[in-house]
Amino acid sequence: MHFPIIFGLSAALPLIVASPVQFPLPDGFPNPSADQVVAIQQKAGGSLPGGPLPASLQPNGVTALKLIALNEIFEVAYFTSLLYNITHEVAGYGPDVYKPVLKQFLVDTFTAVVNQEELHAVATNAALKNAGQTQIQPCKFQFPVTDFDAAIALAATFTDVVFATVPQAQAIFTADGGDESGLVPLFSSVIGQEGEQNGVYRSLQKKVPSSAPFLTGGAPDFAFTALQGFILPNSCPQPLSDIPLKTFGKLDVVSTPEAKNSTIEFAVPAGPSIDVSANAIVYLSGQNLPLTVPISDITYANGEAHFKAAFPFEAGFAKGLTIAALVKGTGNFKTAGEVVKVAVNGPGLIEVG
Ligand SMILES: *[C@@H]1O[C@H](CO)[C@@H](O)[C@H](O)[C@H]1NC(C)=O
Ligand SMILES: *[C@@H]1O[C@H](CO)[C@@H](O)[C@H](O)[C@H]1NC(C)=O
């Protein structure tokens, strides 16, 4: 998915303009005092975890926690902006748009979500700190949405990316062994919590709240790449290279995907040549094995390469998120990790049904 950068405001200036999110927030986030934590917990509906945190972390565990912390901080920024827009009825976010849903329900929902995301970030940073690692501080974020419906659809998509990513972090914590295994149930509770959130985001789009029996898995590198689309370049206090994951080229999904066997047009920035015999599209959907399809009809225009690939949804794809990647090679890949090794562009984020 391509997240265009939105510059400035539309010609017709709304009466109330959105305030950019400034860290630290008035409630002290990302470094709330003990009293401020108490206030955040009240709004979040519960407290920070009480159990001991790992005293030491392995390098892969550190990377996974840093990615999760950065993502949770992004979510705090996003939902703070969304709550502001709804509360102040910024143009495109007023009751005229979301009727018959009640404004108070949305304000209550996103007040809880902001505070819950703050505690996710604080807890993740606490785990890093407890093991003597650098904590993640906020970057400046940009949101490519200017109305309620687009904001909710985007929230559902990046929450789906969380579901694709955190289980991979849990697998890392388990494989690392030792002290880190206690993080597995902790982050299971976060996944469930964000699943509750996503049920609302899907309902607001008049979709069935639970999309599929098994949600789509992914890889941390795809989440890291997608997240960078929301970060203002060079705005992070720490270099992004502190999170040693891969960043891939952009993969735009040009067609509107459908929940049936169909063809999708993709676009990538024209760079190293792509070739029908050397490249392929791989889909990650549900908990299926990665599915590889050939690409065809490559054309070049305006600095982009466009091409087509089958989207065999009826081959057992999950409703909700499917992740696409353009890879080197045309082989059959057995795991998302194998896809990451040969990926050139991605993730293409496809939402159907
Ligand atoms: C809030 O509204 C502003 C102004 O339209 C917009 O730029 C921003 O992306 C919105 N935030 C969210 C999360 O929708
Ligand atoms: C959809 O495509 C898949 C993969 O090519 C194929 O196995 C399946 O039979 C197709 N289903 C329908 C209903 O066309």
Short mmCIF file of C-alpha atoms and ligand atoms in Angstrom, two decimals:
data_model
loop_
_atom_site.label_atom_id
_atom_site.label_comp_id
_atom_site.label_asym_id
_atom_site.label_seq_id
_atom_site.Cartn_x
_atom_site.Cartn_y
_atom_site.Cartn_z
CA MET A 1 0.00 0.00 0.00
CA HIS A 2 1.20 3.46 -0.86
CA PHE A 3 0.76 6.05 1.89
CA PRO A 4 0.93 9.40 0.12
CA ILE A 5 2.23 12.32 2.12
CA ILE A 6 -0.47 14.93 2.63
CA PHE A 7 0.88 18.48 2.45
CA GLY A 8 -1.11 21.34 3.95
CA LEU A 9 -4.86 21.70 4.07
CA SER A 10 -7.53 21.71 1.40
CA ALA A 11 -8.50 25.02 -0.19
CA ALA A 12 -11.71 25.24 1.86
CA LEU A 13 -10.28 25.67 5.34
CA PRO A 14 -12.41 24.01 7.99
CA LEU A 15 -13.26 26.15 11.03
CA ILE A 16 -11.34 23.88 13.34
CA VAL A 17 -8.04 22.50 12.10
CA ALA A 18 -6.46 19.41 13.55
CA SER A 19 -3.64 19.94 15.99
CA PRO A 20 -0.52 17.96 15.18
CA VAL A 21 0.40 15.43 17.83
CA GLN A 22 3.26 16.75 19.98
CA PHE A 23 5.28 14.52 22.29
CA PRO A 24 5.39 14.48 25.26
CA LEU A 25 1.58 14.42 25.41
CA PRO A 26 -0.17 16.41 28.17
CA ASP A 27 -0.50 13.15 30.17
CA GLY A 28 3.29 12.71 30.23
CA PHE A 29 3.52 9.98 27.54
CA PRO A 30 6.04 8.56 26.57
CA ASN A 31 7.58 9.05 30.01
CA PRO A 32 4.64 9.51 32.42
CA SER A 33 5.35 10.03 36.13
CA ALA A 34 3.94 7.53 38.65
CA ASP A 35 0.88 9.76 39.21
CA GLN A 36 0.39 10.17 35.47
CA VAL A 37 0.53 6.37 35.03
CA VAL A 38 -2.31 6.06 37.56
CA ALA A 39 -4.43 8.49 35.50
CA ILE A 40 -3.61 6.68 32.23
CA GLN A 41 -4.49 3.32 33.78
CA GLN A 42 -7.89 4.65 34.89
CA LYS A 43 -8.74 5.71 31.33
CA ALA A 44 -7.28 2.48 29.90
CA GLY A 45 -9.49 0.26 32.08
CA GLY A 46 -6.63 -1.58 33.78
CA SER A 47 -3.03 -1.45 34.91
CA LEU A 48 0.42 -2.22 33.59
CA PRO A 49 1.59 -5.86 33.94
CA GLY A 50 2.70 -6.75 37.47
CA GLY A 51 5.04 -9.69 36.84
CA PRO A 52 8.82 -9.57 36.60
CA LEU A 53 10.34 -8.48 33.27
CA PRO A 54 13.26 -10.29 31.63
CA ALA A 55 16.61 -9.32 33.18
CA SER A 56 18.40 -10.02 29.89
CA LEU A 57 17.41 -10.14 26.26
CA GLN A 58 18.94 -11.76 23.18
CA PRO A 59 19.64 -9.52 20.13
CA ASN A 60 16.64 -10.77 18.15
CA GLY A 61 14.38 -10.24 21.16
CA VAL A 62 15.68 -6.67 21.50
CA THR A 63 14.93 -5.99 17.82
CA ALA A 64 11.42 -7.41 18.16
CA LEU A 65 10.69 -5.28 21.24
CA LYS A 66 12.05 -2.13 19.60
CA LEU A 67 9.82 -2.67 16.57
CA ILE A 68 6.79 -3.26 18.79
CA ALA A 69 7.58 -0.15 20.87
CA LEU A 70 7.93 2.03 17.75
CA ASN A 71 4.66 0.68 16.39
CA GLU A 72 2.80 1.23 19.67
CA ILE A 73 4.08 4.82 19.81
CA PHE A 74 2.84 5.32 16.24
CA GLU A 75 -0.55 3.96 17.30
CA VAL A 76 -0.65 6.40 20.24
CA ALA A 77 0.03 9.28 17.83
CA TYR A 78 -2.56 8.07 15.32
CA PHE A 79 -5.37 7.49 17.80
CA THR A 80 -4.58 10.74 19.65
CA SER A 81 -5.03 12.57 16.34
CA LEU A 82 -8.21 10.61 15.55
CA LEU A 83 -9.70 11.27 19.02
CA TYR A 84 -8.93 14.98 18.62
CA ASN A 85 -10.58 15.06 15.19
CA ILE A 86 -13.73 13.30 16.44
CA THR A 87 -13.97 15.31 19.67
CA HIS A 88 -13.54 18.65 17.90
CA GLU A 89 -15.62 17.62 14.85
CA VAL A 90 -12.84 18.53 12.44
CA ALA A 91 -14.19 18.57 8.85
CA GLY A 92 -14.69 14.95 7.74
CA TYR A 93 -14.84 13.67 11.33
CA GLY A 94 -18.23 15.03 12.47
CA PRO A 95 -21.46 13.20 13.37
CA ASP A 96 -22.77 13.86 9.84
CA VAL A 97 -20.17 11.38 8.58
CA TYR A 98 -20.51 8.51 10.99
CA LYS A 99 -24.23 8.62 11.85
CA PRO A 100 -26.01 6.54 13.17
CA VAL A 101 -23.04 5.78 15.47
CA LEU A 102 -23.08 8.01 18.55
CA LYS A 103 -20.26 10.50 19.00
CA GLN A 104 -20.00 9.64 22.71
CA PHE A 105 -19.42 5.97 21.87
CA LEU A 106 -16.52 6.92 19.57
CA VAL A 107 -15.02 9.34 22.10
CA ASP A 108 -15.22 6.68 24.83
CA THR A 109 -13.78 4.02 22.48
CA PHE A 110 -10.81 6.08 21.30
CA THR A 111 -10.12 7.49 24.78
CA ALA A 112 -9.74 3.90 25.97
CA VAL A 113 -7.68 2.94 22.89
CA VAL A 114 -5.23 5.87 23.21
CA ASN A 115 -4.58 5.07 26.87
CA GLN A 116 -4.33 1.33 26.22
CA GLU A 117 -1.80 1.92 23.42
CA GLU A 118 0.16 4.21 25.75
CA LEU A 119 0.43 1.39 28.27
CA HIS A 120 1.43 -1.09 25.53
CA ALA A 121 4.27 1.26 24.61
CA VAL A 122 5.26 1.99 28.22
CA ALA A 123 5.30 -1.75 29.07
CA THR A 124 7.37 -2.59 25.98
CA ASN A 125 9.87 0.17 26.70
CA ALA A 126 10.00 -1.00 30.34
CA ALA A 127 11.00 -4.47 29.13
CA LEU A 128 13.83 -2.93 27.08
CA LYS A 129 14.98 -0.76 29.98
CA ASN A 130 14.87 -3.60 32.51
CA ALA A 131 17.32 -5.55 30.35
CA GLY A 132 19.65 -2.55 29.98
CA GLN A 133 18.57 -1.71 26.42
CA THR A 134 17.79 1.66 24.82
CA GLN A 135 14.13 2.63 24.98
CA ILE A 136 12.35 3.85 21.84
CA GLN A 137 11.42 7.53 21.80
CA PRO A 138 8.75 9.04 19.50
CA CYS A 139 9.42 10.06 15.92
CA LYS A 140 7.18 12.56 14.13
CA PHE A 141 4.39 10.83 12.27
CA GLN A 142 2.25 11.68 9.23
CA PHE A 143 -1.17 10.22 8.51
CA PRO A 144 -2.34 9.85 4.91
CA VAL A 145 -6.05 10.20 5.82
CA THR A 146 -8.35 13.21 6.11
CA ASP A 147 -11.76 11.69 6.80
CA PHE A 148 -13.35 9.33 9.29
CA ASP A 149 -14.02 6.37 6.95
CA ALA A 150 -10.47 6.38 5.57
CA ALA A 151 -9.07 6.73 9.11
CA ILE A 152 -11.02 3.70 10.36
CA ALA A 153 -10.07 1.60 7.30
CA LEU A 154 -6.40 2.48 7.82
CA ALA A 155 -6.64 1.67 11.55
CA ALA A 156 -8.00 -1.78 10.64
CA THR A 157 -5.17 -2.34 8.15
CA PHE A 158 -2.30 -1.42 10.45
CA THR A 159 -3.90 -3.36 13.29
CA ASP A 160 -3.99 -6.39 10.95
CA VAL A 161 -0.26 -5.84 10.38
CA VAL A 162 0.20 -6.07 14.17
CA PHE A 163 -1.51 -9.47 14.12
CA ALA A 164 0.85 -10.52 11.34
CA THR A 165 3.90 -9.39 13.30
CA VAL A 166 3.57 -9.90 17.04
CA PRO A 167 3.20 -13.70 16.73
CA GLN A 168 6.57 -13.68 14.92
CA ALA A 169 8.02 -11.74 17.86
CA GLN A 170 6.59 -14.36 20.21
CA ALA A 171 8.26 -17.11 18.16
CA ILE A 172 11.54 -15.18 18.55
CA PHE A 173 11.07 -14.88 22.33
CA THR A 174 10.47 -18.63 22.57
CA ALA A 175 13.41 -19.54 20.35
CA ASP A 176 15.68 -17.24 22.34
CA GLY A 177 14.69 -19.15 25.47
CA GLY A 178 15.71 -18.21 28.96
CA ASP A 179 14.22 -15.09 30.40
CA GLU A 180 12.22 -14.06 27.35
CA SER A 181 9.51 -16.74 27.41
CA GLY A 182 7.50 -14.71 29.94
CA LEU A 183 6.96 -12.13 27.21
CA VAL A 184 4.91 -14.64 25.18
CA PRO A 185 1.72 -14.60 27.32
CA LEU A 186 2.15 -10.86 27.88
CA PHE A 187 2.03 -10.16 24.16
CA SER A 188 -0.78 -12.70 23.63
CA SER A 189 -2.86 -10.45 25.87
CA VAL A 190 -1.91 -7.48 23.67
CA ILE A 191 -2.89 -9.36 20.48
CA GLY A 192 -6.29 -10.25 21.97
CA GLN A 193 -6.77 -6.66 23.11
CA GLU A 194 -6.02 -5.30 19.64
CA GLY A 195 -8.35 -7.96 18.21
CA GLU A 196 -11.13 -6.42 20.32
CA GLN A 197 -10.23 -3.03 18.81
CA ASN A 198 -10.26 -4.40 15.27
CA GLY A 199 -13.74 -5.86 15.75
CA VAL A 200 -14.94 -2.28 16.21
CA TYR A 201 -12.95 -0.95 13.24
CA ARG A 202 -14.44 -3.66 11.03
CA SER A 203 -17.98 -3.14 12.41
CA LEU A 204 -17.74 0.59 11.70
CA GLN A 205 -17.01 -0.37 8.07
CA LYS A 206 -20.09 -2.66 8.16
CA LYS A 207 -17.83 -5.71 7.85
CA VAL A 208 -18.25 -8.90 9.89
CA PRO A 209 -16.21 -8.17 13.06
CA SER A 210 -14.13 -11.36 12.88
CA SER A 211 -12.62 -11.62 9.41
CA ALA A 212 -11.29 -15.17 9.14
CA PRO A 213 -10.62 -18.27 11.27
CA PHE A 214 -6.83 -17.75 11.17
CA LEU A 215 -5.41 -14.28 10.68
CA THR A 216 -2.60 -13.55 8.24
CA GLY A 217 0.96 -14.04 9.39
CA GLY A 218 3.84 -11.91 8.23
CA ALA A 219 7.34 -10.92 9.12
CA PRO A 220 8.78 -8.07 11.24
CA ASP A 221 10.65 -6.67 8.22
CA PHE A 222 7.37 -6.09 6.36
CA ALA A 223 5.86 -4.32 9.40
CA PHE A 224 9.02 -2.19 9.76
CA THR A 225 8.81 -1.14 6.10
CA ALA A 226 5.09 -0.31 6.32
CA LEU A 227 5.63 1.68 9.53
CA GLN A 228 8.27 3.86 7.86
CA GLY A 229 5.54 5.13 5.51
CA PHE A 230 4.09 6.96 8.52
CA ILE A 231 7.36 8.43 9.83
CA LEU A 232 8.52 11.89 8.74
CA PRO A 233 11.99 11.34 7.27
CA ASN A 234 14.83 11.98 9.75
CA SER A 235 12.41 12.80 12.58
CA CYS A 236 13.38 9.98 14.96
CA PRO A 237 15.60 10.79 17.98
CA GLN A 238 17.40 7.49 17.36
CA PRO A 239 18.51 6.35 13.92
CA LEU A 240 16.09 3.80 12.48
CA SER A 241 19.12 1.59 11.89
CA ASP A 242 18.93 0.89 15.66
CA ILE A 243 16.24 -1.55 14.58
CA PRO A 244 18.25 -3.91 12.37
CA LEU A 245 15.48 -5.11 10.07
CA LYS A 246 15.20 -4.97 6.28
CA THR A 247 13.40 -2.15 4.49
CA PHE A 248 11.95 -3.01 1.08
CA GLY A 249 10.94 -0.91 -1.90
CA LYS A 250 7.37 0.29 -2.24
CA LEU A 251 4.76 -2.06 -3.71
CA ASP A 252 1.51 -0.31 -4.63
CA VAL A 253 -1.68 -2.25 -5.14
CA VAL A 254 -3.20 -0.35 -8.07
CA SER A 255 -6.41 -2.39 -8.55
CA THR A 256 -9.21 -2.59 -6.00
CA PRO A 257 -8.86 -6.19 -4.84
CA GLU A 258 -11.92 -8.45 -4.79
CA ALA A 259 -12.76 -11.50 -2.69
CA LYS A 260 -12.66 -13.81 -5.73
CA ASN A 261 -10.14 -15.17 -8.22
CA SER A 262 -9.08 -12.11 -10.15
CA THR A 263 -6.06 -10.21 -11.45
CA ILE A 264 -4.30 -7.42 -9.58
CA GLU A 265 -2.22 -4.64 -11.10
CA PHE A 266 0.78 -3.65 -9.02
CA ALA A 267 3.25 -0.76 -9.33
CA VAL A 268 6.82 -0.35 -8.07
CA PRO A 269 9.28 2.52 -8.49
CA ALA A 270 11.26 1.84 -11.66
CA GLY A 271 14.65 0.65 -10.46
CA PRO A 272 16.52 -2.57 -11.02
CA SER A 273 14.83 -4.29 -13.93
CA ILE A 274 12.08 -6.75 -13.23
CA ASP A 275 11.48 -9.71 -15.44
CA VAL A 276 8.65 -12.23 -15.81
CA SER A 277 11.17 -15.06 -15.69
CA ALA A 278 13.18 -13.75 -12.72
CA ASN A 279 10.54 -12.25 -10.41
CA ALA A 280 7.24 -13.34 -8.91
CA ILE A 281 4.55 -12.16 -6.53
CA VAL A 282 4.17 -14.05 -3.25
CA TYR A 283 1.03 -13.80 -1.13
CA LEU A 284 0.79 -14.41 2.60
CA SER A 285 -2.83 -15.02 3.59
CA GLY A 286 -4.25 -16.65 6.70
CA GLN A 287 -1.94 -19.32 8.07
CA ASN A 288 -1.47 -20.85 4.60
CA LEU A 289 1.93 -21.53 3.12
CA PRO A 290 3.17 -18.59 1.00
CA LEU A 291 1.60 -18.75 -2.48
CA THR A 292 3.76 -17.76 -5.47
CA VAL A 293 2.26 -16.55 -8.77
CA PRO A 294 3.98 -15.36 -11.95
CA ILE A 295 3.92 -11.72 -13.01
CA SER A 296 3.04 -10.51 -16.52
CA ASP A 297 2.36 -7.42 -18.67
CA ILE A 298 5.27 -5.28 -17.41
CA THR A 299 5.06 -1.67 -18.59
CA TYR A 300 7.14 1.37 -17.65
CA ALA A 301 5.79 4.93 -17.34
CA ASN A 302 6.32 7.99 -15.15
CA GLY A 303 9.15 6.43 -13.17
CA GLU A 304 7.10 3.37 -12.30
CA ALA A 305 6.92 -0.21 -13.46
CA HIS A 306 3.42 -1.67 -13.61
CA PHE A 307 2.69 -5.37 -13.88
CA LYS A 308 -0.10 -7.85 -13.30
CA ALA A 309 -0.43 -11.01 -11.25
CA ALA A 310 -3.24 -13.43 -10.48
CA PHE A 311 -4.96 -12.98 -7.11
CA PRO A 312 -6.27 -16.50 -6.47
CA PHE A 313 -8.47 -15.56 -3.52
CA GLU A 314 -10.62 -18.69 -3.92
CA ALA A 315 -7.57 -20.89 -3.40
CA GLY A 316 -8.24 -20.54 0.35
CA PHE A 317 -7.23 -16.96 1.14
CA ALA A 318 -8.37 -15.32 4.38
CA LYS A 319 -10.75 -12.38 4.42
CA GLY A 320 -9.13 -9.33 5.99
CA LEU A 321 -5.45 -8.77 5.28
CA THR A 322 -3.33 -10.46 2.61
CA ILE A 323 0.31 -9.40 2.30
CA ALA A 324 1.93 -9.33 -1.15
CA ALA A 325 5.64 -9.12 -1.94
CA LEU A 326 7.59 -8.91 -5.20
CA VAL A 327 10.46 -11.37 -4.90
CA LYS A 328 13.55 -12.45 -6.78
CA GLY A 329 13.03 -15.99 -7.91
CA THR A 330 9.93 -17.93 -8.79
CA GLY A 331 10.31 -20.84 -6.41
CA ASN A 332 7.89 -22.10 -3.84
CA PHE A 333 8.62 -20.56 -0.48
CA LYS A 334 7.72 -22.44 2.67
CA THR A 335 7.78 -19.67 5.28
CA ALA A 336 7.41 -15.90 5.54
CA GLY A 337 11.09 -15.87 6.59
CA GLU A 338 12.08 -17.42 3.24
CA VAL A 339 9.99 -14.77 1.45
CA VAL A 340 11.73 -11.95 3.37
CA LYS A 341 15.16 -13.27 2.25
CA VAL A 342 14.30 -12.75 -1.44
CA ALA A 343 11.77 -9.90 -1.23
CA VAL A 344 12.52 -6.76 -3.26
CA ASN A 345 9.30 -4.75 -2.87
CA GLY A 346 6.60 -5.02 -0.24
CA PRO A 347 4.48 -5.28 1.68
CA GLY A 348 1.53 -4.72 -0.61
CA LEU A 349 -1.33 -4.57 1.88
CA ILE A 350 -4.51 -6.04 0.43
CA GLU A 351 -7.80 -5.89 2.37
CA VAL A 352 -10.83 -7.79 1.12
CA GLY A 353 -14.10 -8.59 2.90
C1 LIG B 1 -7.05 14.42 11.67
O1 LIG B 1 -7.43 15.46 10.79
C2 LIG B 1 -6.34 16.06 10.08
C3 LIG B 1 -6.95 17.22 9.25
O2 LIG B 1 -7.88 16.72 8.34
C4 LIG B 1 -5.67 15.03 9.21
O3 LIG B 1 -4.56 15.61 8.55
C5 LIG B 1 -5.19 13.86 10.10
O4 LIG B 1 -4.62 12.86 9.28
C6 LIG B 1 -6.39 13.31 10.87
N1 LIG B 1 -5.94 12.21 11.73
C7 LIG B 1 -6.45 10.98 11.65
C8 LIG B 1 -5.81 9.94 12.50
O5 LIG B 1 -7.39 10.68 10.93
C1 LIG B 2 -9.34 -20.09 -8.10
O1 LIG B 2 -7.96 -20.21 -8.41
C2 LIG B 2 -7.33 -21.34 -7.82
C3 LIG B 2 -5.82 -21.24 -8.08
O2 LIG B 2 -5.58 -21.04 -9.43
C4 LIG B 2 -7.94 -22.62 -8.37
O3 LIG B 2 -7.34 -23.72 -7.74
C5 LIG B 2 -9.44 -22.60 -8.07
O4 LIG B 2 -10.06 -23.71 -8.67
C6 LIG B 2 -10.10 -21.32 -8.59
N1 LIG B 2 -11.47 -21.28 -8.12
C7 LIG B 2 -12.49 -20.87 -8.87
C8 LIG B 2 -13.85 -20.90 -8.24
O5 LIG B 2 -12.32 -20.48 -10.01
#
